[in-house]
């Protein structure tokens, strides 16, 4: 009999009304998935305890997902997950699983199962996708199956969607799980105090720096010195654009030349999430 691995982390898809609002409920996703599986397929369930709002998902949980996937070699995988940090998790898994030949489908929803929303359709799409040929990490959401790495979240009018910003072949990472590192995404803003940037970088092992446009930075020597000092201390700084549809183009504007002169890495068209995962795994 064929088998399918479910990794249920939590999220709205498996929530039910509670005394203080929607709360994760064990059994809902497992039952709904089992009822929709082909007759010749058996469900293998790995359920997080406790179930998580995706706001609480991070590197230790990515490692737990990877361990579950690798403990069941050859099985197609569905991961149910909240949408708030979905873009981070899909980037994490797509980069960590490069060349491992696994087919992994992430799935979530805005409205829980049983509430006449999007959950049932997303789950059905995830099953269809999981039982197809080929490897890779994908997201089943809003009637679409999307390649996972480089997803950007959009939200409005009680709907959530994710779109792919980039579509390029990923290189195998140096690490296959997430080591303990202090990393963050920092956004340049007009008038940002250099002292703030310096203090933030001092507490980190590296950072993704969201710069302006196609790769520019304010002409503040103290801001540039803060970045330069962090790099001199051995910290990797990777630049991505704050503009969703624009990639980094070193040398296009003189206002960005200082970034490359001091050793900032070019994140090209990576999303902040994808760039952060690259710092973690490489």
PDB file of N, CA and C in Angstrom, residues 189-238:
ATOM      1  N   UNK A 189      15.753  52.678   6.407  1.00  0.00           N
ATOM      2  CA  UNK A 189      14.712  53.698   6.295  1.00  0.00           C
ATOM      3  C   UNK A 189      15.363  55.077   6.297  1.00  0.00           C
ATOM      4  N   UNK A 190      14.752  56.057   5.627  1.00  0.00           N
ATOM      5  CA  UNK A 190      15.324  57.393   5.637  1.00  0.00           C
ATOM      6  C   UNK A 190      15.493  57.905   7.066  1.00  0.00           C
ATOM      7  N   UNK A 191      16.667  58.433   7.363  1.00  0.00           N
ATOM      8  CA  UNK A 191      16.925  58.973   8.684  1.00  0.00           C
ATOM      9  C   UNK A 191      17.258  57.942   9.742  1.00  0.00           C
ATOM     10  N   UNK A 192      17.424  56.673   9.347  1.00  0.00           N
ATOM     11  CA  UNK A 192      17.757  55.642  10.336  1.00  0.00           C
ATOM     12  C   UNK A 192      19.042  56.017  11.065  1.00  0.00           C
ATOM     13  N   UNK A 193      19.016  56.038  12.405  1.00  0.00           N
ATOM     14  CA  UNK A 193      20.237  56.367  13.154  1.00  0.00           C
ATOM     15  C   UNK A 193      21.300  55.284  12.965  1.00  0.00           C
ATOM     16  N   UNK A 194      22.506  55.707  12.686  1.00  0.00           N
ATOM     17  CA  UNK A 194      23.597  54.752  12.526  1.00  0.00           C
ATOM     18  C   UNK A 194      23.813  53.950  13.798  1.00  0.00           C
ATOM     19  N   UNK A 195      23.545  54.581  14.949  1.00  0.00           N
ATOM     20  CA  UNK A 195      23.737  53.896  16.225  1.00  0.00           C
ATOM     21  C   UNK A 195      22.797  52.695  16.351  1.00  0.00           C
ATOM     22  N   UNK A 196      21.584  52.847  15.829  1.00  0.00           N
ATOM     23  CA  UNK A 196      20.629  51.740  15.864  1.00  0.00           C
ATOM     24  C   UNK A 196      21.132  50.579  15.019  1.00  0.00           C
ATOM     25  N   UNK A 197      21.576  50.882  13.801  1.00  0.00           N
ATOM     26  CA  UNK A 197      22.052  49.838  12.907  1.00  0.00           C
ATOM     27  C   UNK A 197      23.281  49.155  13.488  1.00  0.00           C
ATOM     28  N   UNK A 198      24.185  49.946  14.039  1.00  0.00           N
ATOM     29  CA  UNK A 198      25.398  49.392  14.640  1.00  0.00           C
ATOM     30  C   UNK A 198      25.073  48.471  15.810  1.00  0.00           C
ATOM     31  N   UNK A 199      24.141  48.909  16.670  1.00  0.00           N
ATOM     32  CA  UNK A 199      23.763  48.100  17.830  1.00  0.00           C
ATOM     33  C   UNK A 199      23.085  46.797  17.395  1.00  0.00           C
ATOM     34  N   UNK A 200      22.219  46.882  16.372  1.00  0.00           N
ATOM     35  CA  UNK A 200      21.545  45.679  15.885  1.00  0.00           C
ATOM     36  C   UNK A 200      22.553  44.685  15.317  1.00  0.00           C
ATOM     37  N   UNK A 201      23.464  45.164  14.489  1.00  0.00           N
ATOM     38  CA  UNK A 201      24.453  44.282  13.879  1.00  0.00           C
ATOM     39  C   UNK A 201      25.403  43.699  14.913  1.00  0.00           C
ATOM     40  N   UNK A 202      25.638  44.427  15.992  1.00  0.00           N
ATOM     41  CA  UNK A 202      26.540  43.937  17.036  1.00  0.00           C
ATOM     42  C   UNK A 202      25.988  42.699  17.730  1.00  0.00           C
ATOM     43  N   UNK A 203      24.678  42.550  17.732  1.00  0.00           N
ATOM     44  CA  UNK A 203      24.056  41.403  18.415  1.00  0.00           C
ATOM     45  C   UNK A 203      23.850  40.211  17.486  1.00  0.00           C
ATOM     46  N   UNK A 204      24.151  40.381  16.195  1.00  0.00           N
ATOM     47  CA  UNK A 204      23.847  39.361  15.199  1.00  0.00           C
ATOM     48  C   UNK A 204      25.106  38.686  14.663  1.00  0.00           C
ATOM     49  N   UNK A 205      24.910  37.495  14.093  1.00  0.00           N
ATOM     50  CA  UNK A 205      25.985  36.808  13.383  1.00  0.00           C
ATOM     51  C   UNK A 205      25.982  37.167  11.899  1.00  0.00           C
ATOM     52  N   UNK A 206      24.899  37.755  11.431  1.00  0.00           N
ATOM     53  CA  UNK A 206      24.764  38.158  10.044  1.00  0.00           C
ATOM     54  C   UNK A 206      23.373  38.731   9.843  1.00  0.00           C
ATOM     55  N   UNK A 207      23.141  39.339   8.679  1.00  0.00           N
ATOM     56  CA  UNK A 207      21.842  39.964   8.455  1.00  0.00           C
ATOM     57  C   UNK A 207      21.544  40.103   6.973  1.00  0.00           C
ATOM     58  N   UNK A 208      20.259  40.060   6.659  1.00  0.00           N
ATOM     59  CA  UNK A 208      19.766  40.474   5.355  1.00  0.00           C
ATOM     60  C   UNK A 208      19.417  41.946   5.473  1.00  0.00           C
ATOM     61  N   UNK A 209      19.945  42.744   4.560  1.00  0.00           N
ATOM     62  CA  UNK A 209      19.718  44.181   4.591  1.00  0.00           C
ATOM     63  C   UNK A 209      18.820  44.566   3.425  1.00  0.00           C
ATOM     64  N   UNK A 210      17.617  45.024   3.737  1.00  0.00           N
ATOM     65  CA  UNK A 210      16.678  45.469   2.709  1.00  0.00           C
ATOM     66  C   UNK A 210      17.025  46.905   2.336  1.00  0.00           C
ATOM     67  N   UNK A 211      17.621  47.068   1.157  1.00  0.00           N
ATOM     68  CA  UNK A 211      18.091  48.372   0.710  1.00  0.00           C
ATOM     69  C   UNK A 211      17.066  48.965  -0.257  1.00  0.00           C
ATOM     70  N   UNK A 212      17.343  50.186  -0.725  1.00  0.00           N
ATOM     71  CA  UNK A 212      16.403  50.881  -1.597  1.00  0.00           C
ATOM     72  C   UNK A 212      16.543  50.409  -3.048  1.00  0.00           C
ATOM     73  N   UNK A 213      15.413  50.425  -3.768  1.00  0.00           N
ATOM     74  CA  UNK A 213      15.398  50.218  -5.215  1.00  0.00           C
ATOM     75  C   UNK A 213      16.222  49.048  -5.693  1.00  0.00           C
ATOM     76  N   UNK A 214      17.073  49.306  -6.671  1.00  0.00           N
ATOM     77  CA  UNK A 214      17.897  48.247  -7.247  1.00  0.00           C
ATOM     78  C   UNK A 214      19.257  48.133  -6.571  1.00  0.00           C
ATOM     79  N   UNK A 215      19.370  48.752  -5.379  1.00  0.00           N
ATOM     80  CA  UNK A 215      20.600  48.581  -4.605  1.00  0.00           C
ATOM     81  C   UNK A 215      21.254  49.873  -4.192  1.00  0.00           C
ATOM     82  N   UNK A 216      20.504  50.774  -3.560  1.00  0.00           N
ATOM     83  CA  UNK A 216      21.082  52.039  -3.112  1.00  0.00           C
ATOM     84  C   UNK A 216      20.975  52.184  -1.600  1.00  0.00           C
ATOM     85  N   UNK A 217      21.782  53.104  -1.082  1.00  0.00           N
ATOM     86  CA  UNK A 217      21.849  53.334   0.357  1.00  0.00           C
ATOM     87  C   UNK A 217      22.072  54.825   0.592  1.00  0.00           C
ATOM     88  N   UNK A 218      21.603  55.332   1.722  1.00  0.00           N
ATOM     89  CA  UNK A 218      21.800  56.743   2.016  1.00  0.00           C
ATOM     90  C   UNK A 218      23.296  57.071   2.156  1.00  0.00           C
ATOM     91  N   UNK A 219      23.665  58.288   1.757  1.00  0.00           N
ATOM     92  CA  UNK A 219      25.070  58.714   1.816  1.00  0.00           C
ATOM     93  C   UNK A 219      25.412  59.209   3.214  1.00  0.00           C
ATOM     94  N   UNK A 220      25.256  58.319   4.183  1.00  0.00           N
ATOM     95  CA  UNK A 220      25.576  58.632   5.580  1.00  0.00           C
ATOM     96  C   UNK A 220      26.804  57.819   5.952  1.00  0.00           C
ATOM     97  N   UNK A 221      27.949  58.461   6.120  1.00  0.00           N
ATOM     98  CA  UNK A 221      29.177  57.698   6.386  1.00  0.00           C
ATOM     99  C   UNK A 221      29.101  56.856   7.650  1.00  0.00           C
ATOM    100  N   UNK A 222      28.300  57.271   8.623  1.00  0.00           N
ATOM    101  CA  UNK A 222      28.192  56.491   9.858  1.00  0.00           C
ATOM    102  C   UNK A 222      27.400  55.202   9.638  1.00  0.00           C
ATOM    103  N   UNK A 223      26.367  55.264   8.784  1.00  0.00           N
ATOM    104  CA  UNK A 223      25.614  54.059   8.427  1.00  0.00           C
ATOM    105  C   UNK A 223      26.520  53.080   7.685  1.00  0.00           C
ATOM    106  N   UNK A 224      27.266  53.591   6.725  1.00  0.00           N
ATOM    107  CA  UNK A 224      28.170  52.739   5.968  1.00  0.00           C
ATOM    108  C   UNK A 224      29.268  52.159   6.851  1.00  0.00           C
ATOM    109  N   UNK A 225      29.741  52.939   7.802  1.00  0.00           N
ATOM    110  CA  UNK A 225      30.773  52.450   8.712  1.00  0.00           C
ATOM    111  C   UNK A 225      30.237  51.326   9.597  1.00  0.00           C
ATOM    112  N   UNK A 226      28.971  51.435  10.001  1.00  0.00           N
ATOM    113  CA  UNK A 226      28.363  50.376  10.822  1.00  0.00           C
ATOM    114  C   UNK A 226      28.315  49.060  10.050  1.00  0.00           C
ATOM    115  N   UNK A 227      27.955  49.139   8.769  1.00  0.00           N
ATOM    116  CA  UNK A 227      27.909  47.936   7.937  1.00  0.00           C
ATOM    117  C   UNK A 227      29.318  47.404   7.696  1.00  0.00           C
ATOM    118  N   UNK A 228      30.245  48.314   7.384  1.00  0.00           N
ATOM    119  CA  UNK A 228      31.636  47.924   7.125  1.00  0.00           C
ATOM    120  C   UNK A 228      32.253  47.236   8.327  1.00  0.00           C
ATOM    121  N   UNK A 229      31.994  47.760   9.525  1.00  0.00           N
ATOM    122  CA  UNK A 229      32.565  47.173  10.733  1.00  0.00           C
ATOM    123  C   UNK A 229      32.014  45.771  10.975  1.00  0.00           C
ATOM    124  N   UNK A 230      30.706  45.598  10.725  1.00  0.00           N
ATOM    125  CA  UNK A 230      30.108  44.278  10.905  1.00  0.00           C
ATOM    126  C   UNK A 230      30.766  43.254   9.981  1.00  0.00           C
ATOM    127  N   UNK A 231      31.007  43.640   8.735  1.00  0.00           N
ATOM    128  CA  UNK A 231      31.650  42.736   7.777  1.00  0.00           C
ATOM    129  C   UNK A 231      33.089  42.469   8.201  1.00  0.00           C
ATOM    130  N   UNK A 232      33.783  43.497   8.684  1.00  0.00           N
ATOM    131  CA  UNK A 232      35.152  43.318   9.163  1.00  0.00           C
ATOM    132  C   UNK A 232      35.205  42.359  10.345  1.00  0.00           C
ATOM    133  N   UNK A 233      34.120  42.300  11.113  1.00  0.00           N
ATOM    134  CA  UNK A 233      34.040  41.384  12.257  1.00  0.00           C
ATOM    135  C   UNK A 233      33.654  39.963  11.840  1.00  0.00           C
ATOM    136  N   UNK A 234      33.545  39.727  10.534  1.00  0.00           N
ATOM    137  CA  UNK A 234      33.235  38.391  10.040  1.00  0.00           C
ATOM    138  C   UNK A 234      31.767  38.102   9.866  1.00  0.00           C
ATOM    139  N   UNK A 235      30.922  39.129   9.886  1.00  0.00           N
ATOM    140  CA  UNK A 235      29.477  38.933   9.746  1.00  0.00           C
ATOM    141  C   UNK A 235      29.066  39.143   8.287  1.00  0.00           C
ATOM    142  N   UNK A 236      28.268  38.203   7.774  1.00  0.00           N
ATOM    143  CA  UNK A 236      27.797  38.312   6.400  1.00  0.00           C
ATOM    144  C   UNK A 236      26.573  39.218   6.335  1.00  0.00           C
ATOM    145  N   UNK A 237      26.621  40.173   5.408  1.00  0.00           N
ATOM    146  CA  UNK A 237      25.499  41.077   5.164  1.00  0.00           C
ATOM    147  C   UNK A 237      25.069  40.869   3.716  1.00  0.00           C
ATOM    148  N   UNK A 238      23.822  40.471   3.515  1.00  0.00           N
ATOM    149  CA  UNK A 238      23.320  40.171   2.171  1.00  0.00           C
ATOM    150  C   UNK A 238      22.205  41.157   1.832  1.00  0.00           C
TER     151      UNK A 238
END
